[in-house]
XYZ file of C-alpha atoms in Angstrom:
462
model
C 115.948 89.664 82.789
C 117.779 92.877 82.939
C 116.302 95.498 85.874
C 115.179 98.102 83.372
C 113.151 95.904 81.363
C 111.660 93.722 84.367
C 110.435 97.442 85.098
C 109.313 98.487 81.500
C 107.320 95.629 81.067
C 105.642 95.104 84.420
C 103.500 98.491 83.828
C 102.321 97.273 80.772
C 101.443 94.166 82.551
C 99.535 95.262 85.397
C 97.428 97.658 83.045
C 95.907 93.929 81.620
C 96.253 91.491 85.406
C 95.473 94.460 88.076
C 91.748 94.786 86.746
C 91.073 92.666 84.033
C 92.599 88.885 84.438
C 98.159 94.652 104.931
C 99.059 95.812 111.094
C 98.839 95.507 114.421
C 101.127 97.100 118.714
C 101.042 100.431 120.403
C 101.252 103.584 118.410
C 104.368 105.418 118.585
C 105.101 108.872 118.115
C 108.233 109.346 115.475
C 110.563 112.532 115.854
C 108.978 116.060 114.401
C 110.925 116.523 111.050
C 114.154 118.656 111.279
C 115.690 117.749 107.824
C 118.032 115.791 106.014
C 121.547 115.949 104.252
C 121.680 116.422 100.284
C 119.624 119.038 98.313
C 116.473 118.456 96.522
C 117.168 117.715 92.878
C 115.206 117.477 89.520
C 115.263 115.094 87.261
C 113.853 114.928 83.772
C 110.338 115.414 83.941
C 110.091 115.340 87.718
C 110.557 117.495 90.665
C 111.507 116.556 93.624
C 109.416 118.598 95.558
C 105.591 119.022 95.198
C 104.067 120.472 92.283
C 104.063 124.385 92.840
C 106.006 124.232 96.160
C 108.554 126.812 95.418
C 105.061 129.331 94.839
C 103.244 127.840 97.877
C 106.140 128.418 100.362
C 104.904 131.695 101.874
C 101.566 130.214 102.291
C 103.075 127.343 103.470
C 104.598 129.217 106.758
C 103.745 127.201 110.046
C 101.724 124.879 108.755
C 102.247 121.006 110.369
C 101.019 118.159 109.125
C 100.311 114.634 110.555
C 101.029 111.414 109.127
C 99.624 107.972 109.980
C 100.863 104.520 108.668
C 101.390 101.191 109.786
C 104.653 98.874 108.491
C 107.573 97.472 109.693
C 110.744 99.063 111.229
C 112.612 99.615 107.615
C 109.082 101.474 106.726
C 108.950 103.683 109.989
C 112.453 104.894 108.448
C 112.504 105.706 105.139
C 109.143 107.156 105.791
C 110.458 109.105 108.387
C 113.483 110.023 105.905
C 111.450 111.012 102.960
C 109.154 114.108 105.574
C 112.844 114.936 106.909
C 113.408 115.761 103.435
C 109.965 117.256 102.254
C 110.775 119.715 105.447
C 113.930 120.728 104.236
C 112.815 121.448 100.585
C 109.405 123.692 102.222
C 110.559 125.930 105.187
C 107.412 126.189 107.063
C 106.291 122.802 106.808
C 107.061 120.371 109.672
C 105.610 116.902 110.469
C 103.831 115.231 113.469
C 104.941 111.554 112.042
C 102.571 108.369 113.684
C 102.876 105.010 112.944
C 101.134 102.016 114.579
C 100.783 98.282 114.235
C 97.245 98.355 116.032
C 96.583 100.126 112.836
C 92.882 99.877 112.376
C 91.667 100.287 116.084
C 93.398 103.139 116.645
C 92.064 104.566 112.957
C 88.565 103.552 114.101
C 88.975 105.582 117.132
C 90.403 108.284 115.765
C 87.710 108.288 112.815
C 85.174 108.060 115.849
C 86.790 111.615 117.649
C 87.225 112.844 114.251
C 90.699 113.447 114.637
C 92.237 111.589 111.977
C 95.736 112.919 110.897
C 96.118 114.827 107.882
C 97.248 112.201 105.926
C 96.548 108.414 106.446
C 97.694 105.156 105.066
C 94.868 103.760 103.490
C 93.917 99.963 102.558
C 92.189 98.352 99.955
C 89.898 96.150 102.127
C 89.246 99.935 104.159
C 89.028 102.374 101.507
C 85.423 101.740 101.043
C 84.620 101.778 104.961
C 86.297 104.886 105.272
C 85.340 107.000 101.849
C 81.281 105.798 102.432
C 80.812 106.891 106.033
C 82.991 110.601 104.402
C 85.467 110.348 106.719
C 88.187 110.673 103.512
C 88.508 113.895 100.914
C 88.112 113.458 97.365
C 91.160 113.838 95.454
C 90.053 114.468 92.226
C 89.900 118.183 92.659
C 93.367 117.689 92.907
C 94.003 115.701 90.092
C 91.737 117.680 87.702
C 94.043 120.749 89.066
C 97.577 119.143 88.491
C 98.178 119.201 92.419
C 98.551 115.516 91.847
C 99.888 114.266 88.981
C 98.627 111.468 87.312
C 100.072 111.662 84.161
C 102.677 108.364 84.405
C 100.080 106.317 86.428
C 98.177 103.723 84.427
C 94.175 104.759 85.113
C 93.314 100.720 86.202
C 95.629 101.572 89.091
C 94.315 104.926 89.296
C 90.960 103.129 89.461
C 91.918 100.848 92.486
C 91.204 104.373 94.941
C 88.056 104.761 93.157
C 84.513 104.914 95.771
C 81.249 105.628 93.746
C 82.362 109.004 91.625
C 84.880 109.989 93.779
C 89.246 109.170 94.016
C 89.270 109.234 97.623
C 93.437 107.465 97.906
C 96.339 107.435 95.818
C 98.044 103.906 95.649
C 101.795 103.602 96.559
C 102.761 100.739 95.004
C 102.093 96.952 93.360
C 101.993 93.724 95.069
C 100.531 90.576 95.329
C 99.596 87.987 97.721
C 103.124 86.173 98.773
C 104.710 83.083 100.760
C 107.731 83.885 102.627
C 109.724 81.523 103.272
C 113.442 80.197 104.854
C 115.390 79.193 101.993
C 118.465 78.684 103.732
C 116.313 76.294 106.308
C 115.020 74.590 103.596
C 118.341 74.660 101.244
C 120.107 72.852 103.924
C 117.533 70.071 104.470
C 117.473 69.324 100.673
C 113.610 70.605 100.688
C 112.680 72.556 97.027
C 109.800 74.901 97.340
C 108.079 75.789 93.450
C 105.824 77.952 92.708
C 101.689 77.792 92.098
C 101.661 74.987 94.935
C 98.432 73.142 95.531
C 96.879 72.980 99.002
C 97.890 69.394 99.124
C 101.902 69.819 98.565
C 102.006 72.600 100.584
C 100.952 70.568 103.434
C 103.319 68.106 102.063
C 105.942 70.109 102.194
C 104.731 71.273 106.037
C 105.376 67.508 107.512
C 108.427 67.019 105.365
C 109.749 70.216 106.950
C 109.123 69.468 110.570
C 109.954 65.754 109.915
C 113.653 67.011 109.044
C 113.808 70.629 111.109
C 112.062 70.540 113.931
C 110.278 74.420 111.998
C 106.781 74.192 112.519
C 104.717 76.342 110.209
C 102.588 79.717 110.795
C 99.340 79.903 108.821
C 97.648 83.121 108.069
C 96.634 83.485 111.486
C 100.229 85.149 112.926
C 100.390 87.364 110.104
C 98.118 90.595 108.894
C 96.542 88.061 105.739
C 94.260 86.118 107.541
C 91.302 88.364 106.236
C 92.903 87.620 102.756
C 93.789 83.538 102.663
C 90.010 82.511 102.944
C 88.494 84.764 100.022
C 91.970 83.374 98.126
C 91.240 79.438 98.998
C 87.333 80.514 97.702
C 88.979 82.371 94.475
C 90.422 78.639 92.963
C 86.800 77.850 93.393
C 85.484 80.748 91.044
C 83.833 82.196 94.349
C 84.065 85.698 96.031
C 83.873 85.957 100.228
C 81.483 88.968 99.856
C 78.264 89.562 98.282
C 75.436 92.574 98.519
C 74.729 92.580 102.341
C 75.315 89.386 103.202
C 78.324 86.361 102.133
C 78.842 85.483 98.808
C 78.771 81.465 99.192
C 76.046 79.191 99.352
C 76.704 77.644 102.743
C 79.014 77.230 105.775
C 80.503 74.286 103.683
C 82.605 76.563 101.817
C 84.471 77.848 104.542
C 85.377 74.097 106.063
C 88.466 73.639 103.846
C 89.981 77.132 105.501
C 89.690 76.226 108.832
C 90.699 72.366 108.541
C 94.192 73.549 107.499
C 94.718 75.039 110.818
C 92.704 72.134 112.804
C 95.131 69.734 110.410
C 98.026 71.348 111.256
C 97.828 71.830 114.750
C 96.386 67.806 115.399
C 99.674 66.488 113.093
C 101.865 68.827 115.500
C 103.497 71.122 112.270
C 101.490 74.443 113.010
C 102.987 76.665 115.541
C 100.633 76.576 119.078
C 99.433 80.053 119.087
C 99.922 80.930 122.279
C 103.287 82.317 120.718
C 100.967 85.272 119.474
C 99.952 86.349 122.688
C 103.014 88.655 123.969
C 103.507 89.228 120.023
C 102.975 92.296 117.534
C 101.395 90.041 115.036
C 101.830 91.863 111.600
C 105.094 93.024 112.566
C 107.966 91.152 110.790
C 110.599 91.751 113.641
C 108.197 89.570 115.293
C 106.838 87.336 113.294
C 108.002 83.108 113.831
C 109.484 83.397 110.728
C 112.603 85.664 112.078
C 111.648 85.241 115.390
C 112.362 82.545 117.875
C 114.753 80.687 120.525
C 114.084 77.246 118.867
C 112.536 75.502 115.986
C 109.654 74.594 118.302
C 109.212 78.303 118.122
C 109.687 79.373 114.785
C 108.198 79.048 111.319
C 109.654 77.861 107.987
C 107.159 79.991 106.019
C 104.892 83.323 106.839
C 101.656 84.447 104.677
C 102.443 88.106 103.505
C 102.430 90.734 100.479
C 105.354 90.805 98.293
C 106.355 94.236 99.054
C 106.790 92.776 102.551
C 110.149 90.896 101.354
C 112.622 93.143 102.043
C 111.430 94.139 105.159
C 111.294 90.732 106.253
C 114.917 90.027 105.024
C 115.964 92.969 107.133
C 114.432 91.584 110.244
C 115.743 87.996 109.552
C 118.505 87.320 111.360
C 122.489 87.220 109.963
C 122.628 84.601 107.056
C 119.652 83.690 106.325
C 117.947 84.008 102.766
C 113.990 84.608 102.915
C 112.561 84.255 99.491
C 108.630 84.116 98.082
C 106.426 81.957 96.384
C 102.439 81.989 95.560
C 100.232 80.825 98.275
C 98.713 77.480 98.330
C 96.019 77.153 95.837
C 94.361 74.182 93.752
C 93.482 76.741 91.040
C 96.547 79.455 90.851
C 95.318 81.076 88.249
C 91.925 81.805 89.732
C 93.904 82.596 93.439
C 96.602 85.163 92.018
C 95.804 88.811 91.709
C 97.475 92.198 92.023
C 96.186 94.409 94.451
C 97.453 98.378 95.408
C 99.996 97.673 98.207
C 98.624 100.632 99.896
C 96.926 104.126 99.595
C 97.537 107.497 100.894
C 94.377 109.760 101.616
C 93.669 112.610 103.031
C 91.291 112.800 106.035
C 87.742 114.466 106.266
C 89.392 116.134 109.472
C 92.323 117.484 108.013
C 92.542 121.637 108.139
C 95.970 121.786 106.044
C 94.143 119.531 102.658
C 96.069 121.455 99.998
C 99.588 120.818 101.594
C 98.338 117.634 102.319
C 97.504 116.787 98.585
C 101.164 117.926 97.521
C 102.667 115.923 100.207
C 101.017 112.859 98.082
C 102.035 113.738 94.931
C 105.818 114.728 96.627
C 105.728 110.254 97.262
C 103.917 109.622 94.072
C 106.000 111.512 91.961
C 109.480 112.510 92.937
C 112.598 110.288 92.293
C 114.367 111.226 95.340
C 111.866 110.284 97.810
C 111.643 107.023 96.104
C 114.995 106.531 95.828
C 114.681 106.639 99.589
C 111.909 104.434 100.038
C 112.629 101.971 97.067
C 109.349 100.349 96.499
C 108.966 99.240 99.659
C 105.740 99.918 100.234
C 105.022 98.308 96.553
C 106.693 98.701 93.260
C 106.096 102.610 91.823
C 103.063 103.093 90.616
C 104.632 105.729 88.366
C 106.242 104.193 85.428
C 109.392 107.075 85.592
C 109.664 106.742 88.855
C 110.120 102.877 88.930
C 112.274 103.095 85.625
C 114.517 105.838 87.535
C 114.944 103.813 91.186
C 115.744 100.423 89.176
C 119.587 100.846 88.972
C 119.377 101.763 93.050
C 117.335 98.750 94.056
C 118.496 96.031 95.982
C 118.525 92.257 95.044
C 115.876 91.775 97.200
C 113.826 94.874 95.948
C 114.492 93.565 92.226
C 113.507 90.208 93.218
C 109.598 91.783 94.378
C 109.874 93.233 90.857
C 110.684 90.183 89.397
C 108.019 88.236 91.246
C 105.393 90.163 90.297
C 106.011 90.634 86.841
C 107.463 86.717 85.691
C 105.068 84.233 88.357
C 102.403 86.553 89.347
C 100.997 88.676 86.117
C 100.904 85.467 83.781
C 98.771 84.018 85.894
C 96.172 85.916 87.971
C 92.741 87.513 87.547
C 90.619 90.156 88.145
C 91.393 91.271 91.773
C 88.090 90.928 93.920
C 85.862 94.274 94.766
C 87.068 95.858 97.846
C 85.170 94.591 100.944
C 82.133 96.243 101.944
C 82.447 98.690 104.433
C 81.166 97.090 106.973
C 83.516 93.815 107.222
C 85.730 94.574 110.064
C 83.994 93.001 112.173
C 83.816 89.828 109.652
C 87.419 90.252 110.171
C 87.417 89.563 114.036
C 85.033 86.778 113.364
C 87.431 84.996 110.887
C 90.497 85.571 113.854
C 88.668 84.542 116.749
C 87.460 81.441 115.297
C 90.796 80.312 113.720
C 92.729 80.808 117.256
C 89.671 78.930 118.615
C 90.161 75.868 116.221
C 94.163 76.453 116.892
C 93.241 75.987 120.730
C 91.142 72.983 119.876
C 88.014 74.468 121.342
C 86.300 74.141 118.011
C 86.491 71.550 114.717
C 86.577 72.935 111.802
C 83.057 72.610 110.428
C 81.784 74.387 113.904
C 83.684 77.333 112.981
C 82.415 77.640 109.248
C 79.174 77.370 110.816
C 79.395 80.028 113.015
C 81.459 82.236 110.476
C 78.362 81.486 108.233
C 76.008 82.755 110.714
C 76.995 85.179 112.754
C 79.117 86.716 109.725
C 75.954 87.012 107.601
C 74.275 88.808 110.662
C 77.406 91.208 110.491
C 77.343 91.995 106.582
C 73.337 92.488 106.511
C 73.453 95.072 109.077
């Protein structure tokens, strides 16, 4: 399929699958925006700089704004790149630029101080957390006002930063839940990976690759999806993790099949020990078993991630090697599969520059240059002239995400699950500490569904 029409039809695609049928190291401190080469420049339809911005510039004098977001080192760039280049186009306006990969604690704590950064990366699983306990602004103000234009976005995607009556975060982008994996590992041991695997051949496939490679395999634990593989596993059952105040499912029972993959893997010797996590940035594809390693006893064939997290994982992978995606496990695809917002950006309850903040949002919603800069990956565009404009710069890699979304995701997926309630995180913790405990052997796998039953329960009711 040709770029521009993989493009053209995906938005009409998600507007039907997206409704209807991920971070963790020390937080570093980026270089204050001086600018970049090349002029801003319009394009049909489109500016390049905010809405207004050539009117706002006087007001604009002195003001700095902080940004927050989590990613890999390809994000911490091209983010980077894209406020070099808002700075340039608004004299006055400079940029404290964060970024983390102990995302969420340091969030919480800053939440706790109230002194959140202007503008924050935002999360579907958070969103509600965040927006209930008014710790984010409401956007539609600035929506209603043209300060951010919606115009190009389809409203079920709109919809996805939604809280009660309120648009509290602007998505970035499309993805879906994806399976990394070494193709040139697995090319070379005469191993074929397909899509819409059941649990069963996936764990086929697991022995047949350490059988023949020496690769182990890294579950959800090592990566920043464990909070997402166990409501997918549940999803091929026609069951959701989360109900009103407490879990969704009957009994512990439901959560035994999760946890014996890991208790499986590591008794049969094909999941990586997990003591390799413990001097590791988990979430971090630079570090991840996949890319990372001295040996096969040390590295993974496959990696649980988002599909906007493929090119960033190709760029980490070292010289040579292909990394391509396919669904994760599931007896009941169809069921499992869903598009979800890659990400948000919102502004925080703390901020004292929300106006600039608001046109710094709709400068990475809506202008062609930025995302020509950051091309899509963070998600693909949620702006259909946007995406249609970046196609013909995009990468094979970038085009691939496209492509994976739109041909083996969107004709077959469902109605993406609520986001969590906001007071999961700790459910979260739960679900981690009891997989590395299984991983370590310390408990089976129907003790930890019993205690992620109970004490998880006691969590969600409070």
């Amino acid at each position: 399929m040709k770029k521009k029409a993989i493009v053209l039809l995906l938005m009409a695609a998600i507007t039907t699958a997206l409704l209807g049928g991920c971070s963790t190291g020390g937080e570093q401190k980026l270089p204050q925006s001086a600018g970049s080469e090349g002029d801003a420049k319009k394009t049909e339809g489109t500016e390049t700089t905010s809405a207004g911005a050539s009117e706002q510039k006087e007001e604009n004098k002195d003001v700095k704004l902080s940004v927050f977001w989590w990613g890999s080192q390809l994000r911490n760039e091209r983010t980077q790149q894209i406020l070099d280049m808002y700075a340039k186009d608004n004299p006055g306006i400079t940029f404290d630029g964060q970024f983390s990969a102990d995302y969420w604690t340091r969030l919480a704590t800053l939440a706790a101080g109230h002194t959140m950064p202007d503008v924050v990366q935002m999360d579907y699983t958070y969103i509600s957390q965040y927006a209930g306990k008014d710790q984010l602004v409401d956007l539609t103000p600035y929506i209603e006002d043209g300060t951010i234009d919606v115009s190009n976005m389809d409203e079920n995607i709109l919809a996805t930063g939604k809280v009660g009556d309120g648009i509290y975060a602007i998505c970035n982008g499309v993805n879906a839940p994806a399976l990394l994996y070494n193709k040139t590992l697995l090319d070379e041991a005469g191993i074929k990976i397909h899509d819409y695997m059941t649990v069963e051949e996936f764990k086929d496939v697991c022995r047949e690759v350490y059988e023949k490679t020496g690769y182990k395999t890294g579950l959800s634990y090592g990566s920043n999806t464990n909070g997402d593989f166990l409501p997918y596993l549940l999803r091929a059952e026609g069951k959701q993790l989360y109900g009103d105040g407490k879990f969704a499912v009957e009994s512990a029972d439901d959560f035994v099949g999760f946890f014996s993959l890991f208790e499986e893997g590591i008794k049969e010797g094909w999941h990586v020990d997990p003591s390799l996590y413990v001097e590791r940035t988990r979430g971090q594809a630079e570090q991840d078993c996949l890319v990372y390693g001295s040996s096969p006893e040390t590295m993974s064939w496959c990696g649980f991630y988002h599909s906007n997290q493929l090119v960033a994982m190709q760029n980490a992978a070292p010289e040579g090697t292909d990394i391509a995606m396919t669904t994760f496990p599931s007896d009941n695809p169809e069921a499992s599969n869903y598009l979800k917002p890659s990400q948000f950006f919102s502004i925080s309850a703390d901020s004292k520059n929300p106006d600039e903040a608001a046109e710094l949002i709709n400068y990475i919603t809506n202008s062609v240059d930025c995302n020509n800069v950051l091309l899509g990956e963070r998600g693909v565009p949620v702006s259909s002239k946007v995406s249609e404009a970046i196609s013909v710069n995009q990468t094979a890699d970038e085009q691939e995400v496209v492509s994976y979304i739109n041909e083996v995701v969107t004709p077959k997926s469902s109605k993406i699950n609520p986001p969590t309630p906001g007071n999961a995180s700790e459910v979260f913790s739960l679900i981690d500490s009891l997989t590395e405990q299984v991983l370590y052997g310390q408990l089976t796998a129907e003790e930890a569904a019993e205690q992620l039953f109970t004490q998880g329960n006691g969590y969600l009711a409070k």
